JSON list of C-alpha atoms in Angstrom, two decimals:
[
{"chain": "A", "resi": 195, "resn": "UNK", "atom": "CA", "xyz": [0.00, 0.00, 0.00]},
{"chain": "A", "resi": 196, "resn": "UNK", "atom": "CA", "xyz": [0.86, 3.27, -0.88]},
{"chain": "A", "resi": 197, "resn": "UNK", "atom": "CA", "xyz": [1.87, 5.34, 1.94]},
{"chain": "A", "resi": 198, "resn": "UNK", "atom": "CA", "xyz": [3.23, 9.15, 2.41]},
{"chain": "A", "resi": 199, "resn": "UNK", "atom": "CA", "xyz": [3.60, 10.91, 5.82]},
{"chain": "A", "resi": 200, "resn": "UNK", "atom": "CA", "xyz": [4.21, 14.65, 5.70]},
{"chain": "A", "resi": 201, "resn": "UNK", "atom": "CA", "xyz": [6.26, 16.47, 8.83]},
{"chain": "A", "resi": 202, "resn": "UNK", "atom": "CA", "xyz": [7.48, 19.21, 9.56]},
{"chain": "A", "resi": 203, "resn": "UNK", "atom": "CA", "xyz": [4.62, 21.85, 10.23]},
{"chain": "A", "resi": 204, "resn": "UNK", "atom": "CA", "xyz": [4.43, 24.39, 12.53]},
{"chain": "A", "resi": 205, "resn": "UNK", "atom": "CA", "xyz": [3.83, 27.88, 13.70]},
{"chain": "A", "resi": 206, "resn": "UNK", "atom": "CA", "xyz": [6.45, 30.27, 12.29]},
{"chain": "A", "resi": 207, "resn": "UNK", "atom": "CA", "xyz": [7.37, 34.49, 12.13]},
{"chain": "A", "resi": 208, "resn": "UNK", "atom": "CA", "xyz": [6.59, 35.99, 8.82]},
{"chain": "A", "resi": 209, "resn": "UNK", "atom": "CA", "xyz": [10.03, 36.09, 7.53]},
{"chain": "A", "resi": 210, "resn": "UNK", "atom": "CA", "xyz": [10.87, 33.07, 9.13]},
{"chain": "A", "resi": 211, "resn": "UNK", "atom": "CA", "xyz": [12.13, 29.35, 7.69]},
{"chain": "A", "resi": 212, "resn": "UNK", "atom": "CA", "xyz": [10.76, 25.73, 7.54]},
{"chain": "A", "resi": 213, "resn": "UNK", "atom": "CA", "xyz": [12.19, 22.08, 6.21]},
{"chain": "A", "resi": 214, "resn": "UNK", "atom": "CA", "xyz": [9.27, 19.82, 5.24]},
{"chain": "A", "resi": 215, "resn": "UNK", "atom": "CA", "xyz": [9.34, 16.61, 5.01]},
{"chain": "A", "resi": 216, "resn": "UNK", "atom": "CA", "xyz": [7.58, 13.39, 3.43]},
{"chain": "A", "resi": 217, "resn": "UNK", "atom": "CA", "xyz": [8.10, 9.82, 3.99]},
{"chain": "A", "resi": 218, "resn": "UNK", "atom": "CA", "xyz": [7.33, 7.14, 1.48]},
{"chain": "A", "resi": 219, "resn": "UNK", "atom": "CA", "xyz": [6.67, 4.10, 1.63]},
{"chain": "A", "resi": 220, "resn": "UNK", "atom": "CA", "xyz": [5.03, 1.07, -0.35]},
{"chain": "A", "resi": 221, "resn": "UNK", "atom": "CA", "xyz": [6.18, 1.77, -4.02]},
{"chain": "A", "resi": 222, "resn": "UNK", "atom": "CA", "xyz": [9.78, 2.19, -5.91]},
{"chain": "A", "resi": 223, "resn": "UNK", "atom": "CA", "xyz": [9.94, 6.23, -4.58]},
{"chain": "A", "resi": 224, "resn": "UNK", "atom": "CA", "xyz": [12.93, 6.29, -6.85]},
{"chain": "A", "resi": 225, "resn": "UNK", "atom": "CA", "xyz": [10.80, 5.54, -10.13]},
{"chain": "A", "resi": 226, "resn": "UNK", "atom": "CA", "xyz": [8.65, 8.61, -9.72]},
{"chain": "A", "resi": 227, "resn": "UNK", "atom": "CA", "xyz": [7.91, 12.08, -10.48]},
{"chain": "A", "resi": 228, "resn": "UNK", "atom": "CA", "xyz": [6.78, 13.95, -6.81]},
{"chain": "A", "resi": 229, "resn": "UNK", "atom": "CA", "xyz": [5.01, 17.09, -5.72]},
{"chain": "A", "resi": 230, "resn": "UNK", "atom": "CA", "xyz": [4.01, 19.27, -3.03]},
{"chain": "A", "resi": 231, "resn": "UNK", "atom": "CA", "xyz": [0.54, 20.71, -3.16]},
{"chain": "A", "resi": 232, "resn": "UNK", "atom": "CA", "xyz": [-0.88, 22.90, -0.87]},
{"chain": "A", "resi": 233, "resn": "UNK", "atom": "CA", "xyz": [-3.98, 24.22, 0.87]},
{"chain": "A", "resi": 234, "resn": "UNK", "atom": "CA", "xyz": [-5.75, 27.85, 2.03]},
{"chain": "A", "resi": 235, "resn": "UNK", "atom": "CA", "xyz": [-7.21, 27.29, 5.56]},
{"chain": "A", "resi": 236, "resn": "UNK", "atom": "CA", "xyz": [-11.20, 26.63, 3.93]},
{"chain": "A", "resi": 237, "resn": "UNK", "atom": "CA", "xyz": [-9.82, 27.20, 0.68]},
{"chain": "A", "resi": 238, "resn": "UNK", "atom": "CA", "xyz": [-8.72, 24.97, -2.70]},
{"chain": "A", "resi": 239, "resn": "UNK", "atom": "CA", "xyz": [-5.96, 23.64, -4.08]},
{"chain": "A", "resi": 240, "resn": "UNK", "atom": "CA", "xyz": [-3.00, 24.74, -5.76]},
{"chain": "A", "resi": 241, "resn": "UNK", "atom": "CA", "xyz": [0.39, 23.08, -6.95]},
{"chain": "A", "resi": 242, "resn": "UNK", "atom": "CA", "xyz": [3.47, 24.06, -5.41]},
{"chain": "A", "resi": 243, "resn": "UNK", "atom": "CA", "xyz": [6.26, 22.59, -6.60]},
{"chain": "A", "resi": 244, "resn": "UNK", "atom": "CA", "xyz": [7.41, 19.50, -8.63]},
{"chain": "A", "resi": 245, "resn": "UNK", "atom": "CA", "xyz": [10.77, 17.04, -9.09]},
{"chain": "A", "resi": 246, "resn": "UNK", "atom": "CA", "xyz": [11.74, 14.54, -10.92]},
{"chain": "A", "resi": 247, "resn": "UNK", "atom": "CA", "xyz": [13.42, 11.12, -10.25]},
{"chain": "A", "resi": 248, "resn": "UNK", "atom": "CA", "xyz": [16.78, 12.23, -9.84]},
{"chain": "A", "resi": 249, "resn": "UNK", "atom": "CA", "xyz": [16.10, 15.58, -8.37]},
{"chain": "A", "resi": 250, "resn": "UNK", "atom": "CA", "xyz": [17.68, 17.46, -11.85]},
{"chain": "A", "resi": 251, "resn": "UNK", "atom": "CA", "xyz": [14.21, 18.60, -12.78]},
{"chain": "A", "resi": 252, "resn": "UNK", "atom": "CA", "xyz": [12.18, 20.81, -10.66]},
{"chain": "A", "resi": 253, "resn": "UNK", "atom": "CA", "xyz": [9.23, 23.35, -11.46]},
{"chain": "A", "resi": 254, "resn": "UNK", "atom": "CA", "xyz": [7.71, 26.39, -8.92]},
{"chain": "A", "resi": 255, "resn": "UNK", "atom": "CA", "xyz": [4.28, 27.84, -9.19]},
{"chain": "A", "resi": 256, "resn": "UNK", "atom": "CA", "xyz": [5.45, 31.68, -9.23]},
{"chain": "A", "resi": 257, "resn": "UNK", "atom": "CA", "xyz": [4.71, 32.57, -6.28]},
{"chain": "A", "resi": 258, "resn": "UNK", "atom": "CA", "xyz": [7.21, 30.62, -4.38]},
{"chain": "A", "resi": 259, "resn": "UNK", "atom": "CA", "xyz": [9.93, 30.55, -6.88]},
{"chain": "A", "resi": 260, "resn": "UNK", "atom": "CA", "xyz": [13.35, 31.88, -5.12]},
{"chain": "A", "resi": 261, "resn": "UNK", "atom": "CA", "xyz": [11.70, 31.33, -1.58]},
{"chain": "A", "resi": 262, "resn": "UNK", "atom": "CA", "xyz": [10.96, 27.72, -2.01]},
{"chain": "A", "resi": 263, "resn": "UNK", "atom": "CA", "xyz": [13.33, 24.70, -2.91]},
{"chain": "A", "resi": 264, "resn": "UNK", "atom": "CA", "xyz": [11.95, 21.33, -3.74]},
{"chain": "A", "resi": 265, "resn": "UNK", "atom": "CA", "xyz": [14.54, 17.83, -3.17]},
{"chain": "A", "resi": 266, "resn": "UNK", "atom": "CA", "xyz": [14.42, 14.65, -2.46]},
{"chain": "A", "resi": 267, "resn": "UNK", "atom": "CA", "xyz": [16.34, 11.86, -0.80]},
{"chain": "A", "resi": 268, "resn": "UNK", "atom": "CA", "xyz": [15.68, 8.61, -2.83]},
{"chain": "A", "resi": 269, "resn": "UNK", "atom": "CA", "xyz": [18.18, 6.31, -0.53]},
{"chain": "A", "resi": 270, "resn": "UNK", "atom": "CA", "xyz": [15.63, 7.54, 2.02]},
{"chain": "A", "resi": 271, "resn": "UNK", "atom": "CA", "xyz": [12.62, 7.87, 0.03]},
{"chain": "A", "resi": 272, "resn": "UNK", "atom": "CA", "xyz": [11.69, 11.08, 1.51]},
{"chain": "A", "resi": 273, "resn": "UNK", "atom": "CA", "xyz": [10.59, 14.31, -0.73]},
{"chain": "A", "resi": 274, "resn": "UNK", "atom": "CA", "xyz": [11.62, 17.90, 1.05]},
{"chain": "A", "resi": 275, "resn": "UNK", "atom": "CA", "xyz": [10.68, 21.04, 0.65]},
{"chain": "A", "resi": 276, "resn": "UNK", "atom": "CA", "xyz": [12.34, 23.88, 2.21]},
{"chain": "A", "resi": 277, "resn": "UNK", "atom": "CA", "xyz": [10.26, 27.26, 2.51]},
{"chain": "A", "resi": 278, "resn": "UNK", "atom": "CA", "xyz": [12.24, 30.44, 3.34]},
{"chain": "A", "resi": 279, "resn": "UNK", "atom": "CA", "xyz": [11.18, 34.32, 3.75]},
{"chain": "A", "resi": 280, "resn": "UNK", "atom": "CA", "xyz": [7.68, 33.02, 4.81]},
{"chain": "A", "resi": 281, "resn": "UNK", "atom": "CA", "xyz": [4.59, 34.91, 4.42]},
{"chain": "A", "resi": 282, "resn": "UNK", "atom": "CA", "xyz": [1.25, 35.13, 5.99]},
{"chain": "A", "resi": 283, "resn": "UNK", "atom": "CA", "xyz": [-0.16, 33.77, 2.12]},
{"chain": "A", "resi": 284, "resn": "UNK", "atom": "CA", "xyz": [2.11, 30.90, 2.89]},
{"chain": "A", "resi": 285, "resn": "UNK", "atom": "CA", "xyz": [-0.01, 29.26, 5.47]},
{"chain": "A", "resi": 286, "resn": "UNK", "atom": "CA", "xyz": [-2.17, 26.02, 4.49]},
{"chain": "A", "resi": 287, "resn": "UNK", "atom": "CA", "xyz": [-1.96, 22.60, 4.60]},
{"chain": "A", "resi": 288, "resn": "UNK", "atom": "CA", "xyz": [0.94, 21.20, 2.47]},
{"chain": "A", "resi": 289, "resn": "UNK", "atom": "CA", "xyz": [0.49, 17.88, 0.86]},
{"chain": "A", "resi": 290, "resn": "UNK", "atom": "CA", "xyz": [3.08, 15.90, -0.89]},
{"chain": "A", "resi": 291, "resn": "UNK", "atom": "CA", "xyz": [1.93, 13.63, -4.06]},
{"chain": "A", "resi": 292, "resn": "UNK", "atom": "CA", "xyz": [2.95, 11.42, -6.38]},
{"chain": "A", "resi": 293, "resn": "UNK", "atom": "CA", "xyz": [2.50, 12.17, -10.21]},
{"chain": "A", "resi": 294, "resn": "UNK", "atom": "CA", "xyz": [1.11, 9.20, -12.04]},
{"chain": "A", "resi": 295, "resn": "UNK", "atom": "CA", "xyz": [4.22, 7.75, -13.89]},
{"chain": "A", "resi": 296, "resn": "UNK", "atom": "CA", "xyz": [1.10, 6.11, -16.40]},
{"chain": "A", "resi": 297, "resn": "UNK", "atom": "CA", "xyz": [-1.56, 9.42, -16.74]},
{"chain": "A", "resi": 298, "resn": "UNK", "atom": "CA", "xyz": [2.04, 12.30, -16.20]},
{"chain": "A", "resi": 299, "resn": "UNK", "atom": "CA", "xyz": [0.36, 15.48, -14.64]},
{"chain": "A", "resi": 300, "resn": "UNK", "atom": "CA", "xyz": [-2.06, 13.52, -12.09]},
{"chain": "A", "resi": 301, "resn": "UNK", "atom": "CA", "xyz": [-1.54, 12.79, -8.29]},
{"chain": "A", "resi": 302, "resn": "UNK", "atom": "CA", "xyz": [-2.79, 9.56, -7.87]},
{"chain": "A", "resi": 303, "resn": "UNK", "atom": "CA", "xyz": [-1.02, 9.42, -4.25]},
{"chain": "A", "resi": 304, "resn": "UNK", "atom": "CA", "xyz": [-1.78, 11.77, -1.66]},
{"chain": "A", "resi": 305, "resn": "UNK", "atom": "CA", "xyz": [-0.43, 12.00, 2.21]},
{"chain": "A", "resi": 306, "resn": "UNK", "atom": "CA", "xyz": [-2.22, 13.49, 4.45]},
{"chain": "A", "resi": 307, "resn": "UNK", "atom": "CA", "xyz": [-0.88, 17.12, 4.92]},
{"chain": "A", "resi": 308, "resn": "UNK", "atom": "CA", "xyz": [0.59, 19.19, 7.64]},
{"chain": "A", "resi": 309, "resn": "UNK", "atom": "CA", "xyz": [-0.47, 22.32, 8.57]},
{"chain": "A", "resi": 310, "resn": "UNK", "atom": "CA", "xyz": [2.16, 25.72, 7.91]},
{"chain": "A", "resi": 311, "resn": "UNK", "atom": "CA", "xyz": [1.18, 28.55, 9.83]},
{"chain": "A", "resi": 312, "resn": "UNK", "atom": "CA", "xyz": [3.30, 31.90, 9.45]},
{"chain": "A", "resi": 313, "resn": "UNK", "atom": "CA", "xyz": [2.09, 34.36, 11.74]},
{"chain": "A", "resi": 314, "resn": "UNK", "atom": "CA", "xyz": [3.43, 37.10, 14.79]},
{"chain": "B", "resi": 230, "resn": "UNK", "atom": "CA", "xyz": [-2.07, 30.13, -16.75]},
{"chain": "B", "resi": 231, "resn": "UNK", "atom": "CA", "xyz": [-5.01, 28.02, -17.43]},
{"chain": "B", "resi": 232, "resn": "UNK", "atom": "CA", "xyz": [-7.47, 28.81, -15.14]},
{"chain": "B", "resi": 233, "resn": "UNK", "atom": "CA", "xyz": [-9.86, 26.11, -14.31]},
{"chain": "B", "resi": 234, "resn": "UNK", "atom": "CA", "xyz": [-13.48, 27.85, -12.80]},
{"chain": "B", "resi": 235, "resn": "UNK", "atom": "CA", "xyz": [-16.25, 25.33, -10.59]},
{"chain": "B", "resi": 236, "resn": "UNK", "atom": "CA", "xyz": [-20.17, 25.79, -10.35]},
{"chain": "B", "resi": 237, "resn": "UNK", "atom": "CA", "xyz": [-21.49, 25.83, -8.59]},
{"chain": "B", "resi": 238, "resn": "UNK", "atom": "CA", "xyz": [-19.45, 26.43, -5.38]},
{"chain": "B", "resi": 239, "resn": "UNK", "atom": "CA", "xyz": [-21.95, 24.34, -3.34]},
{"chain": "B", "resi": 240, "resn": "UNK", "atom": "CA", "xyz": [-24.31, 21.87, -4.09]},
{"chain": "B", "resi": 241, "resn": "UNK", "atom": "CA", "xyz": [-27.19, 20.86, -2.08]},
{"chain": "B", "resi": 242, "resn": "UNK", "atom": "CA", "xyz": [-28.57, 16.94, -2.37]},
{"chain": "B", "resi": 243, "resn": "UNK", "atom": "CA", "xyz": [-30.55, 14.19, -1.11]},
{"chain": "B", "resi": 244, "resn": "UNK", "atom": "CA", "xyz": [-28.85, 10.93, -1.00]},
{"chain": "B", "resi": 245, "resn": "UNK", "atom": "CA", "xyz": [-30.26, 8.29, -4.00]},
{"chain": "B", "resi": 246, "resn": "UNK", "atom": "CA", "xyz": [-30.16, 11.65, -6.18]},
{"chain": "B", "resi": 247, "resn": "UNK", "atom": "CA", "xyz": [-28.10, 12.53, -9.19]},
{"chain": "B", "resi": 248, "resn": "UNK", "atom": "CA", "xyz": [-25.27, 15.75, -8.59]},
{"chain": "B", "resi": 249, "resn": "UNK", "atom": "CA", "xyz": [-24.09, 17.08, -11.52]},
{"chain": "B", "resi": 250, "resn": "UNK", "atom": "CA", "xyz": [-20.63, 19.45, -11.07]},
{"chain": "B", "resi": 251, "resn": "UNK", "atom": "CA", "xyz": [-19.07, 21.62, -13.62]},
{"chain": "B", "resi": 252, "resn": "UNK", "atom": "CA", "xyz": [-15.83, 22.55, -14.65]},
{"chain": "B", "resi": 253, "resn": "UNK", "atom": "CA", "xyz": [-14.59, 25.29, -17.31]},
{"chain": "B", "resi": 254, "resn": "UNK", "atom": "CA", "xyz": [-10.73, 26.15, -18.55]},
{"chain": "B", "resi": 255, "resn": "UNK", "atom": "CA", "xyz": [-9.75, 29.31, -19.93]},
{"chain": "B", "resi": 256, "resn": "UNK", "atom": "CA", "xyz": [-8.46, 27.87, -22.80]},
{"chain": "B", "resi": 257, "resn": "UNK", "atom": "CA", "xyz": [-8.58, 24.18, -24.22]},
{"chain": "B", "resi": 258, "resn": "UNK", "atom": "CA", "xyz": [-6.95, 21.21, -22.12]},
{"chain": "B", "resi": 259, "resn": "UNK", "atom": "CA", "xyz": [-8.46, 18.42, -24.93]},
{"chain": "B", "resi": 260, "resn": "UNK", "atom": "CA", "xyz": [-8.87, 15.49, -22.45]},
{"chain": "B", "resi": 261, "resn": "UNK", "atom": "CA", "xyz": [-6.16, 16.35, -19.80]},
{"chain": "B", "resi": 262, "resn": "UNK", "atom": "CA", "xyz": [-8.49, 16.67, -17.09]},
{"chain": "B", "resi": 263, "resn": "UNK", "atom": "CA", "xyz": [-8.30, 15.39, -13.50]},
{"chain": "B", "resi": 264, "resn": "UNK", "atom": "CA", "xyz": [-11.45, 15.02, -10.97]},
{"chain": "B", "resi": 265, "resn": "UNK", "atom": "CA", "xyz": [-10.68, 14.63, -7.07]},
{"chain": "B", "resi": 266, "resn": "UNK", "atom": "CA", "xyz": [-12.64, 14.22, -4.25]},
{"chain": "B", "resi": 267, "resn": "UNK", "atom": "CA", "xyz": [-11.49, 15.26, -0.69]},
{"chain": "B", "resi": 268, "resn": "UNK", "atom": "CA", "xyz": [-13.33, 14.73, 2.49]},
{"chain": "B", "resi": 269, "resn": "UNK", "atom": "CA", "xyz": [-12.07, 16.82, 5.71]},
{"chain": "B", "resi": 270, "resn": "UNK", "atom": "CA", "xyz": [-8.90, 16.31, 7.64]},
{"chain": "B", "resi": 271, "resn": "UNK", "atom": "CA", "xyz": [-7.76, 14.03, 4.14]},
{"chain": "B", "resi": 272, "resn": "UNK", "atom": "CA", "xyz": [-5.59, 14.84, 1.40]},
{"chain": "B", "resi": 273, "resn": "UNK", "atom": "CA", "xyz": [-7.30, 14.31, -1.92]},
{"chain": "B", "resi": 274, "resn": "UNK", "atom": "CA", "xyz": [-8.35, 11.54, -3.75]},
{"chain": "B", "resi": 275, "resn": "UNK", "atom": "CA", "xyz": [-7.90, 11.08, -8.26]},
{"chain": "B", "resi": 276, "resn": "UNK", "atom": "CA", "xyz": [-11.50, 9.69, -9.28]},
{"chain": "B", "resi": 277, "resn": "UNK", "atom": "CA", "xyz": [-11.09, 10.75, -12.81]},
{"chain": "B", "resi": 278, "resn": "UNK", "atom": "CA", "xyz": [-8.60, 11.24, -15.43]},
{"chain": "B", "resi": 279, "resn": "UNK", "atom": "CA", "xyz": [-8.38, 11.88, -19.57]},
{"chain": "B", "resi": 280, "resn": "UNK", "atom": "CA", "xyz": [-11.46, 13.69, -18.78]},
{"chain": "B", "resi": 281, "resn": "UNK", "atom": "CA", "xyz": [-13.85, 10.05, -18.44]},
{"chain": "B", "resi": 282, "resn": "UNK", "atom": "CA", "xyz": [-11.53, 7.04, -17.42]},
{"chain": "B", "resi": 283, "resn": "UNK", "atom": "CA", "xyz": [-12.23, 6.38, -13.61]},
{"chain": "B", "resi": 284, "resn": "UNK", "atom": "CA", "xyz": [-9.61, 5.85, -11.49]},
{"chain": "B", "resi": 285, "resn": "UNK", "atom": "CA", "xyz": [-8.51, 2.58, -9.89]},
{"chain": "B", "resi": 286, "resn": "UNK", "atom": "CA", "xyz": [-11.34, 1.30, -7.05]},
{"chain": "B", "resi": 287, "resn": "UNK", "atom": "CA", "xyz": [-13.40, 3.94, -8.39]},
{"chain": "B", "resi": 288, "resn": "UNK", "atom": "CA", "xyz": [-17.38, 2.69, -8.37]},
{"chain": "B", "resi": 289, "resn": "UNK", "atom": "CA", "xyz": [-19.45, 3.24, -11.31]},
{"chain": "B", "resi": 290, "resn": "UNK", "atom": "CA", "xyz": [-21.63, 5.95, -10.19]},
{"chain": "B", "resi": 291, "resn": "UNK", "atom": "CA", "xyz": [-18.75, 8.63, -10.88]},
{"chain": "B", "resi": 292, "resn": "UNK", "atom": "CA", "xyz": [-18.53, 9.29, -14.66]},
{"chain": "B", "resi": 293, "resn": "UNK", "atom": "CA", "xyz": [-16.75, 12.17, -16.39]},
{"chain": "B", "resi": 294, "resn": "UNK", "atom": "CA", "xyz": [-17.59, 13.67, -19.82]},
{"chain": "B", "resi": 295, "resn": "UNK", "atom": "CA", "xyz": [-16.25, 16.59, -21.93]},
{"chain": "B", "resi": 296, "resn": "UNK", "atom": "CA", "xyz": [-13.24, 18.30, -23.83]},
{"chain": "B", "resi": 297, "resn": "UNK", "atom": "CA", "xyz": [-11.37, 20.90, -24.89]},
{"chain": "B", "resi": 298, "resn": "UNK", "atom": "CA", "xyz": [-13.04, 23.82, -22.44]},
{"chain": "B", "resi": 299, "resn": "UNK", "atom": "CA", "xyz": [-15.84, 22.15, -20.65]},
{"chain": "B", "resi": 300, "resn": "UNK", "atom": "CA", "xyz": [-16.41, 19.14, -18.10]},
{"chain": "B", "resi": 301, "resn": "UNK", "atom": "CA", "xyz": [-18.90, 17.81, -16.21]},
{"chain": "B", "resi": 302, "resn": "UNK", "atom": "CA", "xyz": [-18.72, 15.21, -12.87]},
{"chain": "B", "resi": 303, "resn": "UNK", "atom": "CA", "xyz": [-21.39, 13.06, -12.48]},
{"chain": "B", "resi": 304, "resn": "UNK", "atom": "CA", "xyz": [-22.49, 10.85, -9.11]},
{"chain": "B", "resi": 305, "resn": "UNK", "atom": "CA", "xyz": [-25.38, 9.09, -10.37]},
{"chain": "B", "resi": 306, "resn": "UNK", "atom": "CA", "xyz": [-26.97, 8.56, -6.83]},
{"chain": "B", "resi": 307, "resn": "UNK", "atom": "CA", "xyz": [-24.88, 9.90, -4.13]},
{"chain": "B", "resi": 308, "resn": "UNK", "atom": "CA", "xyz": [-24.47, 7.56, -1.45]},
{"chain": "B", "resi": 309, "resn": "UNK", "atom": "CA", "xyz": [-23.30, 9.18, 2.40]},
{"chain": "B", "resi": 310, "resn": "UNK", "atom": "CA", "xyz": [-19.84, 8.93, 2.13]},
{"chain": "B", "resi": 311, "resn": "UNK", "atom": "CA", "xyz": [-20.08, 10.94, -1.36]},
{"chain": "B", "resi": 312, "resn": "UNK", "atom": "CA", "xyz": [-20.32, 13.72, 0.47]},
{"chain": "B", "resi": 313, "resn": "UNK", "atom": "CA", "xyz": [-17.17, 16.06, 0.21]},
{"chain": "B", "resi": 314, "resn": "UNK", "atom": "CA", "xyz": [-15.45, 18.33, -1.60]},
{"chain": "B", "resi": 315, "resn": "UNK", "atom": "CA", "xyz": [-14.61, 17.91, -5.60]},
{"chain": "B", "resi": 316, "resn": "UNK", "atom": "CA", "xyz": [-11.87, 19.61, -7.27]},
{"chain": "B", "resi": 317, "resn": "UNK", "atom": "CA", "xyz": [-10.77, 19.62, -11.25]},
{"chain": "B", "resi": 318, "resn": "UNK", "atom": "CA", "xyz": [-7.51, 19.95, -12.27]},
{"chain": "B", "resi": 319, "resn": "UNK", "atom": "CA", "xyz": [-5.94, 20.48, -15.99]},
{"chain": "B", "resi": 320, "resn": "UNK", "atom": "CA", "xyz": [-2.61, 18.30, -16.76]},
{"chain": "B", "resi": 321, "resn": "UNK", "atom": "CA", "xyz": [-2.30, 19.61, -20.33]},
{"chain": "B", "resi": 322, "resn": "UNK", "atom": "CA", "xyz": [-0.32, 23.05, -20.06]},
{"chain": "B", "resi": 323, "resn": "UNK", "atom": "CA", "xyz": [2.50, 23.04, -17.28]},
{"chain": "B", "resi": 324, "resn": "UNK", "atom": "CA", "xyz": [3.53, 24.59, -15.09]},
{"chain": "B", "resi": 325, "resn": "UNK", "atom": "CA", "xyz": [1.34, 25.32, -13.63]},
{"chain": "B", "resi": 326, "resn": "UNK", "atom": "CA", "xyz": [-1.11, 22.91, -13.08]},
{"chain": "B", "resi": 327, "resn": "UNK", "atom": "CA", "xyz": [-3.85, 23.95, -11.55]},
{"chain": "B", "resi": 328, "resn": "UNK", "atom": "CA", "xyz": [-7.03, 23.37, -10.02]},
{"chain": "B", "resi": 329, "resn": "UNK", "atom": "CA", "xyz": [-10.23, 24.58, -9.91]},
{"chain": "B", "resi": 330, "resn": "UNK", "atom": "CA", "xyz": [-11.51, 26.43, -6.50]},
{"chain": "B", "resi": 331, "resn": "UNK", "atom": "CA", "xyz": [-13.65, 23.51, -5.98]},
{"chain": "B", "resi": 332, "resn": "UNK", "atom": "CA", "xyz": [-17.69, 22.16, -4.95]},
{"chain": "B", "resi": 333, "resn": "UNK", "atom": "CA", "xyz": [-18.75, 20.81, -1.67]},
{"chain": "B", "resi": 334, "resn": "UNK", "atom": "CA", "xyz": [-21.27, 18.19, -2.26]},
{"chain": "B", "resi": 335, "resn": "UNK", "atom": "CA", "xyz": [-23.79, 18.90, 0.91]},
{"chain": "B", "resi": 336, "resn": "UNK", "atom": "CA", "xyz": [-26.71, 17.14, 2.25]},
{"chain": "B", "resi": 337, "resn": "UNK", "atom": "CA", "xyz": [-29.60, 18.54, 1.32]}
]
C-alpha cells in the first residue's frame, strides 16, 4: 500500500524558515515524479512545486519561486521542501503527491498534509 | 495560466439523487483533465482522469464527460460517504497545473 507521511509543520514568524518533510513508503519512490501541493485554511488547491526522479528537474508555481526549494532523498525515500522568507499567504496545509508515472500530470497518491502557519 | 473555474461552489442533495458538477478552462486542455474528491482532515483523492476514465477502485456511479473547455462530474446517486469536496484539475499546459476552487457536495 501506498503510503506518504508529511512532517514538519508548525507555527512560524513571517520572515521566518521551515524544512518539510515526506516519507514514502510502499512503491519504488525512486521511479517517480513527486510534488508538493498545498492548501488555504477553507480554501482549494493549488500546486506548489514538482521534481523529478533524480532531483535534476524541478518546477515552482510563481509565487514561491526563489523562496521555495523542492529535493528529495531517494536512498531515504523522503521528498523535502524547504520554505524560506515566509509569508502570511504561505499558510495552508501542504500535501506531498505522487504524479502518475502512467496518466504524467495527475496525483494519484496523496499524504495526508501538515499544517504551515506563518504568523506574529 | 489556465485557469480552471467550478459551479457551482456548493451543491445541495438528497442521498439516492443525481449531482451534476461543472468545470470550465480558460483555454482548451483536450482530455487532460483530473477530478478529485477530498473529504475533511484528508488529502485528496484522483477519481477521474483523460477527462472520463475512472480511477482505480473507483465505483461506477462517478462518470466524467467533456473536452477541450468544458467538463462535467457526475455521481449518479450519491451515497453518504459521497459527500465532500470535488476539485478539477488540468494536466495539459505546465507549469502550472492547476485546479479549480472547488464544490462541496452537501446534504440537502
Amino acid at each position: 500500500e501506498v503510503q506518504l507521511v508529511e512532517s514538519g509543520g508548525g507555527l512560524v514568524q513571517p520572515g521566518g524558515s521551515l524544512r518539510l518533510s515526506c516519507a514514502a513508503s510502499g512503491f519504488t519512490f525512486s521511479s517517480y515524479w513527486m510534488t508538493w501541493v498545498r492548501q488555504p485554511p477553507g480554501k482549494g488547491l493549488e500546486w506548489v512545486a514538482n521534481i523529478n526522479q533524480d532531483g535534476t528537474e524541478k518546477y515552482f508555481v510563481d509565487s514561491v519561486k526563489g523562496r521555495f526549494t523542492i529535493s528529495r532523498d531517494n536512498a531515504k525515500d523522503s521528498l523535502y521542501l524547504q520554505m524560506n522568507s515566509l509569508r502570511a499567504e504561505d499558510t495552508a496545509v501542504y500535501y506531498c503527491a505522487r504524479v502518475d508515472d502512467y496518466i504524467w500530470g495527475t496525483f494519484d497518491s496523496w499524504g495526508q498534509g501538515t499544517l504551515v502557519t506563518v504568523s506574529s | 495560466e489556465i485557469v480552471m473555474t467550478q459551479s457551482p461552489a456548493t451543491l445541495s442533495v438528497s442521498p439516492g439523487e443525481r449531482a451534476t458538477l461543472s468545470c470550465r478552462a480558460s483555454q482548451s486542455v483536450s482530455s487532460n483533465l483530473a477530478w478529485y474528491q477530498q473529504k475533511p482532515g484528508q488529502g485528496p483523492r484522483l477519481l477521474i482522469y483523460g477527462a472520463s476514465t475512472r480511477a482505480t477502485g473507483i465505483p461506477a456511479r462517478f462518470s466524467g464527460s467533456g473536452f477541450g473547455t468544458e467538463f462535467t462530474l457526475t455521481i449518479s446517486s450519491l451515497q453518504s460517504e459521497d459527500f465532500a469536496a470535488y476539485y478539477c484539475q488540468q494536466y495539459n499546459k505546465w507549469p502550472p497545473w492547476t485546479f479549480g476552487q472547488g464544490t462541496k457536495v452537501e446534504i440537502k
